[in-house]
Each structure stands twice: as structure tokens, then as C-alpha cells.
XYZ file of C-alpha atoms in Angstrom:
733
model
C 15.820 67.557 42.130
C 16.285 63.891 43.803
C 15.933 60.662 41.769
C 12.419 59.353 41.916
C 11.177 55.717 42.253
C 10.229 54.252 38.718
C 7.531 51.726 37.498
C 8.490 48.490 38.760
C 11.447 48.333 36.087
C 10.043 48.175 32.866
C 13.438 48.553 31.267
C 14.871 44.986 30.764
C 11.781 43.026 30.942
C 10.465 41.280 27.950
C 7.866 43.539 26.995
C 5.853 42.705 24.042
C 6.249 45.135 21.064
C 3.580 47.958 21.208
C 3.434 48.089 17.602
C 2.892 44.411 16.771
C -1.124 44.717 16.544
C -0.700 47.231 14.101
C 1.617 45.385 12.244
C -0.105 42.277 11.844
C -3.622 43.932 11.420
C -2.106 46.194 8.491
C -2.869 49.112 10.558
C 0.893 50.390 10.263
C 1.423 52.026 7.559
C 4.378 51.828 5.534
C 5.942 54.777 3.114
C 4.593 53.030 -0.189
C 1.110 52.124 1.547
C -1.130 55.028 1.444
C -2.177 56.263 -1.835
C -1.544 60.085 -2.836
C -4.363 61.928 -4.504
C -3.064 62.893 -7.991
C 0.174 60.731 -7.868
C 1.947 59.570 -10.864
C 3.844 56.283 -10.650
C 7.672 56.535 -11.753
C 9.252 53.627 -13.073
C 13.055 53.390 -13.950
C 14.754 52.605 -17.251
C 18.110 50.962 -16.164
C 21.193 50.559 -18.570
C 21.779 47.432 -20.016
C 25.759 47.841 -20.330
C 28.281 47.717 -17.425
C 30.625 50.352 -18.976
C 30.073 52.924 -21.809
C 28.049 55.707 -22.907
C 24.358 56.487 -23.691
C 24.440 57.938 -27.410
C 20.927 58.027 -28.174
C 17.443 57.916 -26.453
C 14.280 57.516 -28.326
C 11.099 58.099 -26.009
C 8.640 58.759 -28.690
C 6.901 54.936 -28.207
C 6.954 55.219 -24.376
C 5.379 58.957 -24.591
C 2.664 57.537 -26.793
C 1.667 54.549 -24.657
C -1.689 55.045 -22.749
C -1.297 56.431 -19.498
C 2.593 57.920 -19.868
C 2.930 61.523 -18.862
C 6.471 62.173 -19.025
C 9.826 60.407 -19.748
C 12.827 62.417 -18.276
C 16.450 61.776 -19.353
C 19.879 63.346 -18.650
C 18.665 66.391 -21.119
C 15.691 67.163 -18.920
C 17.032 67.102 -15.253
C 18.328 70.173 -13.920
C 21.718 69.908 -12.856
C 21.970 68.891 -9.272
C 25.076 68.811 -6.689
C 26.279 65.642 -5.773
C 26.002 64.897 -2.080
C 28.532 63.243 0.155
C 28.025 60.679 2.971
C 25.802 59.232 3.506
C 25.126 59.381 -0.454
C 27.933 57.102 -1.324
C 27.196 56.459 -4.729
C 29.852 58.950 -5.956
C 27.533 60.461 -8.945
C 23.780 61.088 -9.516
C 22.302 59.280 -12.717
C 20.387 61.378 -15.511
C 23.153 64.067 -15.236
C 25.265 63.224 -18.081
C 25.812 60.157 -20.621
C 28.392 58.131 -18.771
C 27.361 54.637 -17.388
C 29.399 53.006 -14.742
C 27.525 49.876 -14.214
C 24.804 47.731 -15.219
C 21.403 48.708 -14.015
C 22.197 52.391 -13.758
C 18.969 54.627 -14.228
C 19.217 56.244 -17.734
C 15.548 57.594 -17.549
C 12.575 57.825 -15.447
C 8.948 57.150 -17.149
C 6.023 58.692 -15.347
C 2.443 57.225 -15.885
C -0.930 57.234 -14.289
C -0.488 53.544 -12.921
C 2.570 51.676 -12.285
C 1.920 48.926 -14.774
C 1.729 51.623 -17.419
C 5.197 53.259 -16.117
C 6.708 49.912 -16.311
C 5.247 49.003 -20.035
C 6.124 52.522 -20.937
C 10.029 52.026 -19.570
C 10.096 48.917 -21.761
C 9.203 50.926 -24.913
C 12.129 53.278 -24.038
C 15.272 52.713 -26.529
C 18.573 53.487 -25.632
C 21.754 53.092 -27.768
C 25.195 52.710 -26.056
C 28.873 53.107 -26.843
C 29.634 50.129 -24.955
C 33.086 49.199 -23.453
C 34.213 45.897 -21.944
C 33.378 45.551 -18.336
C 35.482 43.945 -15.402
C 33.095 42.290 -12.713
C 36.029 40.388 -10.505
C 38.726 41.081 -8.711
C 40.301 38.300 -10.412
C 39.890 40.023 -13.715
C 41.097 43.415 -12.640
C 43.683 44.901 -14.758
C 45.339 46.941 -11.997
C 46.566 46.166 -8.851
C 44.516 46.727 -5.483
C 45.130 50.043 -3.719
C 44.936 51.761 -0.594
C 41.442 54.089 -0.789
C 41.090 57.003 1.127
C 39.696 56.504 4.756
C 35.772 56.099 5.345
C 34.753 58.731 8.084
C 38.267 59.111 8.921
C 38.889 55.759 9.684
C 42.425 54.764 8.174
C 42.795 51.625 5.418
C 46.298 50.983 7.117
C 46.885 50.160 10.571
C 50.437 49.491 12.331
C 51.126 48.654 15.907
C 54.489 47.450 17.152
C 56.646 45.553 14.588
C 54.659 42.601 13.045
C 57.086 41.794 10.440
C 59.631 40.753 12.935
C 57.464 39.361 15.463
C 56.117 37.182 12.734
C 59.729 36.243 11.822
C 60.740 35.391 15.152
C 57.331 33.336 16.093
C 57.425 30.035 17.332
C 54.207 28.943 15.433
C 53.281 30.473 12.138
C 50.061 30.254 10.184
C 49.162 31.618 6.951
C 45.889 31.685 5.094
C 43.508 33.048 2.687
C 40.002 33.587 2.721
C 37.440 34.945 0.703
C 33.606 35.904 0.426
C 31.500 36.799 -2.997
C 29.223 39.819 -3.046
C 25.978 39.680 -1.224
C 22.636 41.977 -1.344
C 20.656 43.072 1.618
C 17.196 41.879 0.286
C 14.832 43.361 2.992
C 11.415 41.933 2.135
C 10.104 45.702 1.845
C 11.222 47.139 -1.535
C 12.941 50.751 -1.491
C 10.076 53.438 -2.228
C 9.880 56.923 -2.449
C 6.822 59.511 -2.829
C 7.800 62.954 -3.306
C 5.186 65.972 -3.153
C 6.363 69.161 -3.746
C 4.310 72.384 -2.370
C 5.862 75.423 -3.922
C 9.734 75.281 -2.898
C 9.155 72.746 -0.014
C 8.791 69.069 -0.448
C 7.596 66.167 1.655
C 9.104 62.746 0.894
C 7.592 59.573 2.290
C 10.966 57.056 2.060
C 11.934 53.727 3.188
C 14.696 55.267 5.445
C 16.959 54.166 7.989
C 17.710 57.717 8.608
C 15.182 60.392 8.022
C 17.420 63.393 8.954
C 20.226 62.165 6.788
C 17.903 61.491 3.982
C 17.029 65.331 4.196
C 20.687 66.347 4.524
C 21.037 64.442 1.148
C 18.317 66.239 -0.226
C 19.157 69.440 0.828
C 22.682 69.299 -0.607
C 21.420 67.884 -4.002
C 18.513 70.508 -4.537
C 20.324 73.452 -2.802
C 17.212 73.731 -0.207
C 17.052 74.692 3.216
C 16.769 72.049 5.510
C 13.821 73.093 6.854
C 12.120 72.979 3.197
C 12.349 69.471 3.475
C 10.393 66.831 5.644
C 11.114 62.969 5.463
C 9.077 60.574 6.898
C 9.519 57.017 7.588
C 7.190 55.738 10.296
C 7.689 51.848 9.794
C 9.918 50.204 7.919
C 10.425 46.446 6.264
C 13.761 45.872 7.146
C 17.047 47.465 6.078
C 19.970 45.506 7.009
C 21.784 48.317 5.867
C 20.539 48.961 2.574
C 17.979 51.947 3.663
C 21.028 53.668 5.663
C 22.578 55.380 2.717
C 20.539 57.491 0.431
C 20.368 56.238 -3.335
C 19.959 57.764 -6.766
C 15.968 56.837 -7.003
C 15.496 58.927 -4.273
C 16.578 61.933 -5.690
C 15.397 61.362 -9.302
C 11.972 60.755 -7.477
C 12.290 64.342 -6.038
C 13.285 65.682 -9.143
C 10.641 63.873 -11.460
C 7.935 65.563 -8.921
C 9.186 68.861 -9.481
C 9.333 68.813 -13.116
C 6.004 67.196 -13.256
C 4.331 69.324 -10.903
C 2.651 66.293 -9.359
C 3.558 63.799 -6.865
C 5.379 60.883 -7.731
C 5.722 57.770 -6.308
C 8.496 55.116 -7.260
C 8.828 51.604 -5.994
C 11.954 49.632 -6.852
C 11.563 45.989 -8.386
C 13.399 43.425 -6.737
C 15.934 43.170 -9.593
C 16.534 46.682 -9.589
C 17.388 46.470 -5.488
C 20.694 44.466 -6.766
C 22.039 47.411 -8.956
C 20.926 50.359 -7.227
C 20.751 50.009 -3.228
C 24.103 48.835 -2.366
C 25.790 45.383 -1.167
C 28.263 43.769 0.458
C 31.358 43.822 -1.705
C 33.535 40.618 -3.002
C 36.169 40.384 -0.370
C 39.414 38.613 -0.118
C 41.411 38.090 3.043
C 45.347 37.109 3.639
C 46.071 36.421 7.096
C 49.427 35.521 8.456
C 49.568 34.919 12.355
C 52.564 34.716 14.784
C 52.069 32.686 18.083
C 54.048 31.048 20.785
C 53.486 27.064 21.075
C 50.868 27.819 23.571
C 48.721 29.552 21.115
C 49.471 33.061 22.608
C 49.191 35.627 19.610
C 52.612 37.470 19.156
C 51.992 39.179 15.529
C 48.732 39.659 13.268
C 49.484 40.879 9.690
C 46.390 41.152 7.589
C 45.691 42.223 4.321
C 42.264 42.533 2.592
C 41.082 43.388 -1.008
C 37.681 44.494 -1.703
C 35.514 45.395 -4.453
C 35.168 49.283 -5.138
C 33.262 51.088 -7.856
C 34.419 53.302 -10.593
C 32.740 56.448 -8.745
C 33.235 55.761 -5.013
C 36.002 54.213 -2.914
C 34.657 53.456 0.482
C 35.647 50.461 2.299
C 33.572 50.136 5.711
C 36.239 49.208 8.425
C 35.799 45.347 8.006
C 38.997 44.852 9.835
C 38.071 46.337 13.069
C 37.668 42.690 14.832
C 41.513 41.950 13.804
C 43.078 45.210 14.910
C 40.842 45.169 18.429
C 39.375 42.127 19.467
C 42.417 40.091 20.792
C 45.571 41.019 23.009
C 48.369 41.262 20.505
C 51.159 43.583 20.553
C 52.314 43.516 16.866
C 49.493 44.167 14.142
C 49.934 45.432 10.775
C 46.832 45.857 8.418
C 46.111 47.067 5.005
C 42.571 47.352 3.404
C 42.661 47.513 -0.153
C 40.321 47.998 -3.027
C 40.176 47.448 -6.681
C 37.692 49.525 -8.618
C 35.274 47.269 -10.843
C 32.673 48.442 -13.149
C 29.865 47.437 -10.670
C 27.460 49.435 -8.424
C 28.910 50.956 -5.273
C 28.837 48.664 -2.279
C 27.664 49.556 0.814
C 27.707 48.638 4.682
C 25.141 45.186 5.099
C 24.523 43.649 8.335
C 27.793 44.182 10.239
C 30.531 45.166 7.878
C 33.015 43.357 10.144
C 31.420 40.008 9.133
C 33.443 39.221 6.313
C 36.905 39.790 7.850
C 35.694 38.395 11.163
C 35.255 35.112 9.202
C 38.892 34.923 8.109
C 40.205 35.982 11.651
C 37.795 33.594 13.747
C 38.838 30.968 11.114
C 42.185 31.195 11.331
C 42.229 31.183 15.313
C 40.346 27.863 15.019
C 43.282 26.408 12.742
C 46.048 27.674 15.189
C 43.958 26.103 17.993
C 44.158 22.509 16.162
C 47.702 23.288 15.254
C 49.016 23.942 18.752
C 46.662 21.429 20.155
C 44.721 23.725 22.264
C 40.998 23.931 22.756
C 39.421 26.902 20.673
C 37.920 28.412 23.714
C 41.065 28.390 25.815
C 42.974 29.911 23.055
C 40.542 32.724 22.793
C 40.782 32.931 26.803
C 44.348 33.311 26.311
C 44.176 35.877 24.138
C 41.512 37.792 25.811
C 42.295 41.392 26.413
C 40.817 44.070 28.928
C 42.113 47.174 27.463
C 41.807 48.740 24.255
C 44.255 47.662 21.779
C 44.409 50.646 20.162
C 44.327 53.420 23.056
C 45.541 51.074 25.831
C 42.993 52.314 28.076
C 40.807 49.682 30.141
C 37.595 48.686 29.025
C 35.660 48.627 32.366
C 32.527 46.852 31.154
C 33.826 43.652 29.164
C 32.472 40.533 30.174
C 33.197 38.308 27.072
C 34.762 35.998 29.531
C 31.769 35.352 30.915
C 30.167 34.645 27.737
C 32.400 32.024 26.746
C 31.746 30.248 30.171
C 28.011 30.433 29.980
C 27.492 29.462 26.256
C 30.187 26.543 26.544
C 28.278 24.995 29.585
C 24.882 25.418 28.127
C 26.051 23.935 25.029
C 28.207 21.018 26.672
C 31.285 22.029 24.844
C 33.386 19.859 27.376
C 31.821 16.650 25.413
C 33.045 17.723 22.170
C 34.703 14.754 20.323
C 38.675 15.274 20.383
C 39.033 14.974 16.689
C 37.831 15.907 13.260
C 35.519 13.304 11.627
C 35.027 11.345 14.724
C 30.890 11.730 15.399
C 28.868 10.149 12.591
C 25.003 9.889 13.206
C 23.374 7.475 10.405
C 24.486 9.172 7.239
C 25.626 12.705 8.709
C 28.887 13.385 10.113
C 28.418 15.882 13.334
C 30.525 18.583 14.208
C 30.821 21.215 16.902
C 32.097 24.999 16.075
C 32.440 28.291 17.781
C 33.240 31.764 17.454
C 33.764 34.926 19.376
C 31.489 37.597 18.178
C 32.077 41.461 18.495
C 30.995 44.576 16.945
C 31.475 48.407 16.905
C 28.680 50.650 17.756
C 28.791 53.845 16.180
C 28.773 57.378 18.131
C 25.834 59.944 17.102
C 26.910 63.278 15.742
C 27.544 65.888 18.130
C 26.025 68.639 15.811
C 23.132 68.773 16.048
C 22.835 66.868 18.831
C 20.227 63.646 19.665
C 17.278 65.487 21.141
C 13.858 63.870 22.811
C 11.011 65.904 23.981
C 8.438 64.677 26.446
C 4.858 66.080 26.543
C 2.336 65.291 29.208
C -1.176 66.429 28.486
C -4.177 66.768 30.634
C -5.027 63.501 30.201
C -1.679 62.217 32.055
C -0.460 60.913 28.911
C 3.206 61.224 27.680
C 4.162 61.989 24.103
C 7.859 61.209 23.227
C 9.168 62.829 20.033
C 12.065 61.929 18.415
C 13.337 61.351 14.905
C 14.670 58.169 15.194
C 13.334 55.147 13.072
C 12.196 51.315 13.919
C 13.459 49.455 11.127
C 11.953 46.279 12.748
C 14.007 46.171 15.865
C 11.496 47.388 18.490
C 12.325 51.041 18.895
C 8.922 52.087 19.671
C 8.608 49.728 22.698
C 11.687 50.560 23.873
C 11.463 54.365 23.899
C 8.077 53.469 25.899
C 9.945 51.519 28.349
C 12.710 53.654 29.111
C 9.994 56.867 29.281
C 7.568 55.188 31.264
C 10.374 54.061 33.724
C 11.797 57.626 34.166
C 8.212 59.073 34.392
C 6.853 56.519 36.509
C 3.613 55.812 34.461
C 2.567 52.644 32.928
C 3.791 51.712 29.641
C 0.379 52.216 27.770
C 0.522 55.874 28.985
C 3.312 56.405 26.574
C 2.980 57.274 22.900
C 6.421 57.113 20.939
C 6.221 59.444 17.866
C 9.325 59.014 15.491
C 10.030 58.555 11.762
C 9.796 62.287 11.153
C 12.467 64.744 9.953
C 10.541 67.627 11.643
C 10.783 65.929 15.254
C 13.655 66.667 17.569
C 17.070 65.309 15.686
C 18.399 61.958 15.784
C 20.893 59.912 13.580
C 20.582 57.170 11.569
C 19.425 53.535 12.799
C 22.596 51.818 11.583
C 25.945 50.754 12.946
C 24.107 49.283 16.136
C 23.491 53.147 17.333
C 20.116 53.413 17.718
C 19.694 52.453 21.561
C 23.249 53.836 22.516
C 22.293 57.154 20.865
C 18.533 57.952 21.957
C 18.359 56.280 25.335
C 19.945 59.265 27.163
C 17.749 61.917 25.404
C 14.618 59.812 25.827
C 15.412 59.272 29.662
C 16.544 63.173 30.262
C 13.658 64.397 28.743
C 11.482 62.172 30.472
C 12.803 62.829 33.929
C 12.960 66.630 33.116
C 9.134 66.091 32.283
C 8.604 64.198 35.582
C 10.411 66.894 37.530
C 8.248 69.577 36.234
C 5.268 67.891 37.170
C 6.372 67.418 40.869
C 7.542 70.930 40.860
C 3.894 71.965 39.933
C 2.375 69.669 42.662
C 4.459 70.791 45.647
C 3.627 74.501 44.790
C 0.089 73.782 43.921
C -2.315 74.559 47.163
C -4.811 72.250 45.563
C -2.604 69.548 45.474
C -2.368 67.050 48.242
C 1.514 67.393 48.110
C 1.854 70.938 48.168
C 4.532 71.704 50.648
C 6.270 68.463 50.411
C 10.132 68.665 49.584
C 10.447 67.737 45.669
C 13.226 65.202 46.739
C 10.684 63.366 48.883
C 8.149 62.723 46.134
C 8.034 59.693 44.299
C 6.243 58.374 41.183
C 4.867 55.062 39.974
C 1.726 53.904 37.624
C 0.952 57.663 36.702
C 0.760 58.823 40.606
C 2.873 61.079 42.570
C 3.104 60.040 46.227
C 5.061 61.315 49.501
C 7.859 58.825 50.079
C 6.922 58.816 53.717
C 3.393 59.169 53.734
C 1.798 57.341 50.945
C -1.824 58.540 51.316
C -0.582 61.982 50.348
C -0.958 61.203 46.381
C -1.735 63.078 43.466
C -1.421 61.868 39.610
C -0.122 63.485 36.716
C -3.357 63.712 35.214
C -4.776 66.029 37.925
C -1.597 67.992 38.244
C -1.260 68.629 34.454
C -4.868 69.085 34.299
C -4.911 71.925 36.983
C -1.996 73.360 35.448
C -4.127 73.971 32.577
C -1.551 73.415 29.645
C 0.681 70.641 28.685
C 4.243 69.943 30.248
C 6.825 70.071 27.556
C 10.546 69.189 28.133
C 13.568 68.068 25.833
C 16.711 66.149 26.637
C 19.840 65.758 24.839
C 23.034 63.689 25.898
C 25.918 62.378 23.418
C 27.010 59.009 23.433
C 30.544 57.601 22.595
C 31.500 54.363 20.232
C 32.085 51.307 22.145
C 31.643 47.302 21.521
C 29.425 44.374 22.331
C 30.944 41.211 22.576
C 29.506 37.353 22.657
C 30.380 33.915 21.795
C 28.173 31.722 19.827
C 28.711 27.682 19.833
C 26.656 25.399 17.211
C 26.055 22.315 15.661
C 26.455 21.201 12.000
C 25.456 17.751 10.407
C 26.946 16.899 7.054
C 25.391 14.397 4.815
C 28.147 11.983 3.814
C 27.028 11.299 0.358
C 25.203 14.126 -0.269
C 27.153 17.255 1.117
C 24.536 19.138 2.390
C 25.039 21.364 5.597
C 22.262 21.736 8.503
C 22.987 23.827 11.552
C 21.006 21.995 13.850
C 21.699 23.285 17.322
C 23.110 27.137 18.620
C 23.659 28.579 21.889
C 24.621 31.850 22.361
C 25.944 34.363 25.127
C 26.460 37.936 24.704
C 27.442 41.187 26.492
C 25.445 44.185 25.486
C 25.620 45.971 28.876
C 22.213 46.283 30.151
C 19.388 44.390 28.473
C 16.419 46.906 27.466
C 14.385 44.539 26.472
C 15.034 40.724 26.623
C 12.600 39.851 24.019
C 13.602 42.287 21.316
C 17.326 41.691 22.342
C 16.790 38.019 21.497
C 15.054 38.726 18.142
C 18.278 40.542 17.284
C 19.998 37.276 18.141
C 17.621 35.053 16.041
C 18.039 37.612 13.194
C 21.689 37.557 13.443
C 21.977 33.631 13.610
C 19.542 33.456 10.428
C 21.622 35.873 8.272
C 25.111 34.358 9.462
C 23.463 30.755 8.371
C 22.802 32.583 4.971
C 26.132 34.210 4.952
C 27.943 30.806 5.451
C 25.834 28.477 3.487
C 24.024 29.685 0.635
C 24.059 33.914 -0.043
C 26.159 35.044 -3.274
C 25.556 37.278 -6.176
C 26.679 36.050 -9.340
C 27.713 38.433 -11.807
C 28.150 37.413 -15.524
C 32.238 38.063 -15.842
C 31.605 38.991 -19.718
C 28.733 41.355 -19.030
C 29.115 42.724 -15.352
C 25.427 42.148 -14.762
C 23.829 39.954 -12.098
C 22.304 36.700 -13.149
C 20.177 35.873 -10.045
C 18.534 39.280 -9.215
C 15.617 37.768 -7.556
C 14.537 35.397 -4.479
C 14.148 32.249 -6.285
C 17.814 32.176 -7.423
C 19.501 34.449 -4.442
C 19.186 32.038 -1.681
C 18.424 33.307 1.903
C 17.760 31.178 4.913
C 14.065 30.383 5.629
C 12.306 28.878 8.917
C 13.477 25.378 7.712
C 17.047 26.391 7.173
C 17.085 27.890 11.224
C 17.172 25.784 14.199
C 15.985 26.561 17.785
C 18.397 29.025 19.388
C 19.254 29.237 22.889
C 20.320 32.890 23.821
C 21.861 34.021 27.219
C 22.578 37.593 28.198
C 25.346 38.508 30.385
C 23.153 41.574 32.054
C 24.971 44.250 33.753
C 25.289 48.044 33.718
C 28.234 49.075 31.750
C 30.004 52.038 33.588
C 31.174 53.684 30.456
C 27.634 53.688 28.578
C 25.194 56.849 28.586
C 22.283 54.588 27.808
C 21.373 53.530 31.127
C 24.051 51.172 31.076
C 23.118 49.770 27.474
C 25.294 49.343 24.481
C 24.434 49.117 20.717
C 23.772 45.388 19.962
C 21.841 45.116 16.697
C 24.996 43.593 14.412
C 26.771 41.603 17.002
C 25.072 38.147 16.762
C 25.772 37.792 13.035
C 29.675 38.194 13.434
C 30.514 34.774 14.807
C 28.118 32.662 12.872
C 29.821 32.176 9.441
C 33.066 31.304 11.233
C 31.463 28.803 13.858
C 29.771 27.164 11.110
C 33.008 26.839 9.151
C 34.577 25.761 12.019
C 31.828 23.079 13.198
C 32.133 21.582 9.360
C 35.861 21.189 9.723
C 35.327 19.114 13.065
C 32.656 17.079 11.274
C 34.626 16.567 8.061
C 38.258 17.200 8.496
C 37.768 19.569 5.468
C 38.479 23.281 6.036
C 36.203 25.564 3.591
C 37.979 28.838 3.415
C 35.785 30.423 0.392
C 32.294 30.990 1.330
C 29.734 30.021 1.022
C 30.137 26.477 1.986
C 28.402 24.318 -0.539
C 28.034 20.736 -1.454
C 30.699 20.665 -4.314
C 33.537 22.204 -1.697
C 32.624 19.137 0.495
C 32.126 16.199 -1.873
């Protein structure tokens, strides 16, 4: 079939979210919204010690409490199989007596109401044999070690002879950087509702991956995947925390099976600080060799991250160090230290922590050699993949530097730190490169979309992806409407259900990269099928027209050279007498998106407070599918970058290894008052290596450079270099 005209180019336009009205009116139903007849409410009893063993449980008072139906412990639950990725806990609670971290579930209470379940949980008495825990890398008795690779990505990378190049370098820089633990804190708490029907179970889950959740439950319970259905039609944010599957999900499903009734469990905010992952405590030692002109000759990096006692994954934090700049000699070691804390996980771009050190070090190098920070990055720009040597044909990072610098007015930057003061505030400008690797979807099973066109001429796209607040519903509609040549409101996207055609997790900035091709192919196949019906139908005005000469737009089919000969999707499918159904599949490869962020800070001379007052960004994400939703990702990335740099910090009591700020009143996150206006630009082009209509994954890119840009601006404002995040007043006064 020929390529047909499309619908005035919906792809790329700043289309309003199709689910916006449903969300603001309450019509959008989240996993814990709808009541389930006969359901019990679950509440977890969690350990008060961080290391040790449960030696006794008294649940009599809880069982006597009004409304409490059951209290399950390790003595009650059946033996379950510990799944592998994306279950990154390494063990299932309530399968034994060992305690690996504070806040670990040791019992689950079921009751008629959530209040009764919580009250019952407070009445369960647990006796422990406690051991002294370790809560900080500084306190660890054992040295760091090289853990197993995460998903086949090595934790040690060597290219060239970094040691020799460093020793011979004309200019050397050595610095250490650190970041504290942080937690995701989506506004929607994690929730699971499980309902068994014989040997099959339906799970309503706050999941970034309905199919990954199904896979984990299949392993844990020994069930065929087709006996498990996972639903997540809407999600109130995840930021990585809802990508893995966590113990509360497995425990809820197990409790529902034992109770023979549906069970709903919603985590408290405090429980989310111990049960759903976090960004690990992180240390970074960087040694850089360069020429006097600032050209990199050696990069040596050693990072140390917190591990748990049961899981050793490190999430490729150093990808930027290895690949972002042209450097022939690189040596990277990603080490870990087991602590008595819950397992860490990926959070808002895992690379952000190491990226802070790299982009700060480059700023330090720029000052050391007397080269403008933007020019230094231009001199070290690479147009080839540093690991494979193959060309990167679609990279437009140099354009990002130029566009953002011009829009920001970088050429007017003061030549020395501390030179600009406005009243009581020092003013500083900083910048950083942004980069993130987006993931490839698995080849088996392949990501697949289906399109059904009914007798009303409307199209339904089905694919088991998720909308975690990023606009997936909208972009699916744009892709399908363009391919079919129908109005956007004639397309309905059905997602968030593992019973639909397969798709992967909405994490790793992989959604657009992985689903665009299948949706486009399925829609084009549906259009081809309808055209074939029309040109073969004696009742159609298009009968006998070569299919390649039929174009589609606005829900109609036209002869390309005689627009009076026309038909409609509704008429063609209506005469056909049954819906037209097609599928499409297409694999995607991993890749990168890039950008540059320039910003201004103001530092109060007497108070030490830091305000970010202006931000300009430019990003290369290939083809921009929807400028409105893409800008939303930029705003979110800038907001989280401000939090990462200036306020977010999970504090642990080093004697008990318990979180001391497990709430949003003491764990500070940015609010609207902390976030300035953001001027965002896009280098919009079709990446020739993209299978997603020229687009790339993008969601996590806009956070990566913001923390370093803030730190660099603070240095420009004050002359003080802060290498240990967050940048708080005590470090500036």
C-alpha cells in the first residue's frame, strides 16, 4: 500500500490532554478509588528494629479488636518464590523471622474498615532479638566492593589507559561529591486491591508496569500469567517508585487468597519511606586530566552507593561519565556498601547523582583553565558513541547550547564569581549539559498495539502501557489519528490493563520510544484494510481506484486526484458489517536525549538562602510528539532538580537506622513558590535512527543537569563551591 495523507499533522502539535477533564472532575478512577463489595482493608505491621530477628508475636489483642478479621504472620503465609527483576527487594517478608531493615513488614492485619485495620495493627505485639545496625556509608565496617552488574551493564568500565593519561595531563582536577538518600514521594500513595476468583486473581495496582507486575506475581505464586490480570488505568505519579514490584503487593495478594475475600491495602506516607525504594546515598570521587585548553584526556571515577543486605543493584549512575564527552581514556568503578536499610531503586533518572559531580567538575575545570563553561563543553562534544565508536547521526546537542545560551543572555555573564549583587542578594549564573539514556523494550514478547475501527467510524487503540501522568493517552491518540486520518476525538486509547496487547514498563523514559512504532503500524494497517474494503466495494464511490491513490483525512477517504470521489470510515466499515481489527509491532533500540540548562540563582548575603529565579532550557529529543506534554516534562524535571539540589534529604538515625523525617512536613519537596518561570526550547527534528516516528524517550532528561547548574550558579554568585548536596544555608554562611 502507498503512504496516505494524514490529519493536518496532529503529531507535534501542543494538543491538550484528552484525559484532562476526567482528572479534574474526578471521573478518572485511580487504583484505590472504587469500592469493592465485600473487601477487607489491610494494614501492615512493620518492624521497629533494623537488624535482627522476630522471636515472638502476640496478636490476641488485635484479633479481639472490633472489625479485625485476621492477622497473618510468617507462620500463616504459604511459601512463595522470590521473583527477580523488577522485584528488587531480594526477599519476601513474612516468609521467615529475619529482619533486614526498619519498617519491614512482619504482619498484615485485615479488618472491615481501614481505621479498624490500623488500630488492630497497633495492637500486635512483636518481640525482637535486635542487633546494632549500620545506616551510613561512613559507619560501614566493610570496605566498598564491586557488585554484580545491573541488567548486564558492567559496574567497571575501562577505555584506553586512564591512569597513564591522568599522570601525563597538563591540567589535573580532583574532587569528591556526595548526595544523601532521597525518596520519590508521588502524591498518590502505593495501593493494591486483590480479588481472587478460584485460581485466578485480578489486581488493581499503582503500577508503572502492569505486565511486569503480572510477571512478578506469576513467579511468586506459581501461576500462569493468563491467570493474573493487573489494572492501572490512571496513576498519580511514580517517579520510578512504582516501576518495581514491592512486597506489599505480593502480601496483599497472598492475604486475599488466605481470607477468601478481596483485600485492599494502601500504604501510609511513612511506610513509603521504607517499602517502595529510594535513591541511595551516593559518593563520587572524580579525577580529570585535560590540556591547558580544556580538552579532556582522562576521566577516572569511583562511585560508592548504599546497597541493602538482600539486594546489590546499582542503577548505572555513571552512564554520563562514560559516554557524554569525547575522552579517549576512561576508568569507572561503581562500588557499593551493604547497609541495614531497605533496598534502593531507580528514581527520577538514576544518572542525576553522578551527573551532578561530572557537570560540577567540568565547571571547576572551566574556571581553572580560563575557558567559558559552554565553550569547554563544545570543545569536548562528541558525535560518536564513546563505547562503540559508531556515529550518532541525530545528535543536536550543540544546537541546544547555542539556543539556550542566546535565549538566556549568557554572553552578558559576569567574568568573576561574586561580582553581581542586587540589594541583599548575590546573583549567579550557571549551566550544565543534560543527558539521559532511554531504555529499549524487550524483544520477547514484542510490544504490540491493536486498532479496532467500528461501524461508527471510531478507532479504539489497545496496548498494555501506562499513563503515569505524562500524557500517554493523548500521544497515543495523536499517533493513531494521524496515521488513520481521523479527528483526535474519533480515537479512544485503552491502556493500563495486562489483558491488552503487550507493552513494557513506563520507566527509563521508554514509553514513547517503545509504543509509538507499534501504534503507528497498527493504525496504518487498519487504514490500509479500510481502503482495501472501499476500493473493492461496488457500493463505494472509490470502487476500482488504485489503493495507492486513496488519501485519508478528517475521517474520510478521497481519490487523490478527484476529491469528489469520497467515502468515510463510518460508511465503509458499516457496509462491511463487522469491525476492522489490526495489530502492529516494532522493536526499538536504546538511545539518548540531550539538552542544556541555564539558570540564575540569588543567594541572600546574610541569610544564606538560595532562590532559583530564572531557567532557560533547550532539548534535543528528536521529533517532539506533543509540545505541551514535552514542556510538562521539562517543568517537572526542573522542579525535581531544584529539590535535588536545595532541599531533598532523607535523614536516618545512625543508631537505629530508622527514617526520622518520613513525611512531607519534614522531607521537603519543591512547591510552586520554589519554582520560577521556565523558558523551554526544543530542537525539533526526526532522528534517523529512531523507530518512533523520529522521536526519542525524554521524560527523565530535564532533571539531569539542573542540580549541577544550580551549584555552578551558586559558585558564580558567592565564590563558594558546594560539593555535598543539598546546598543548604549552613554550607554558605
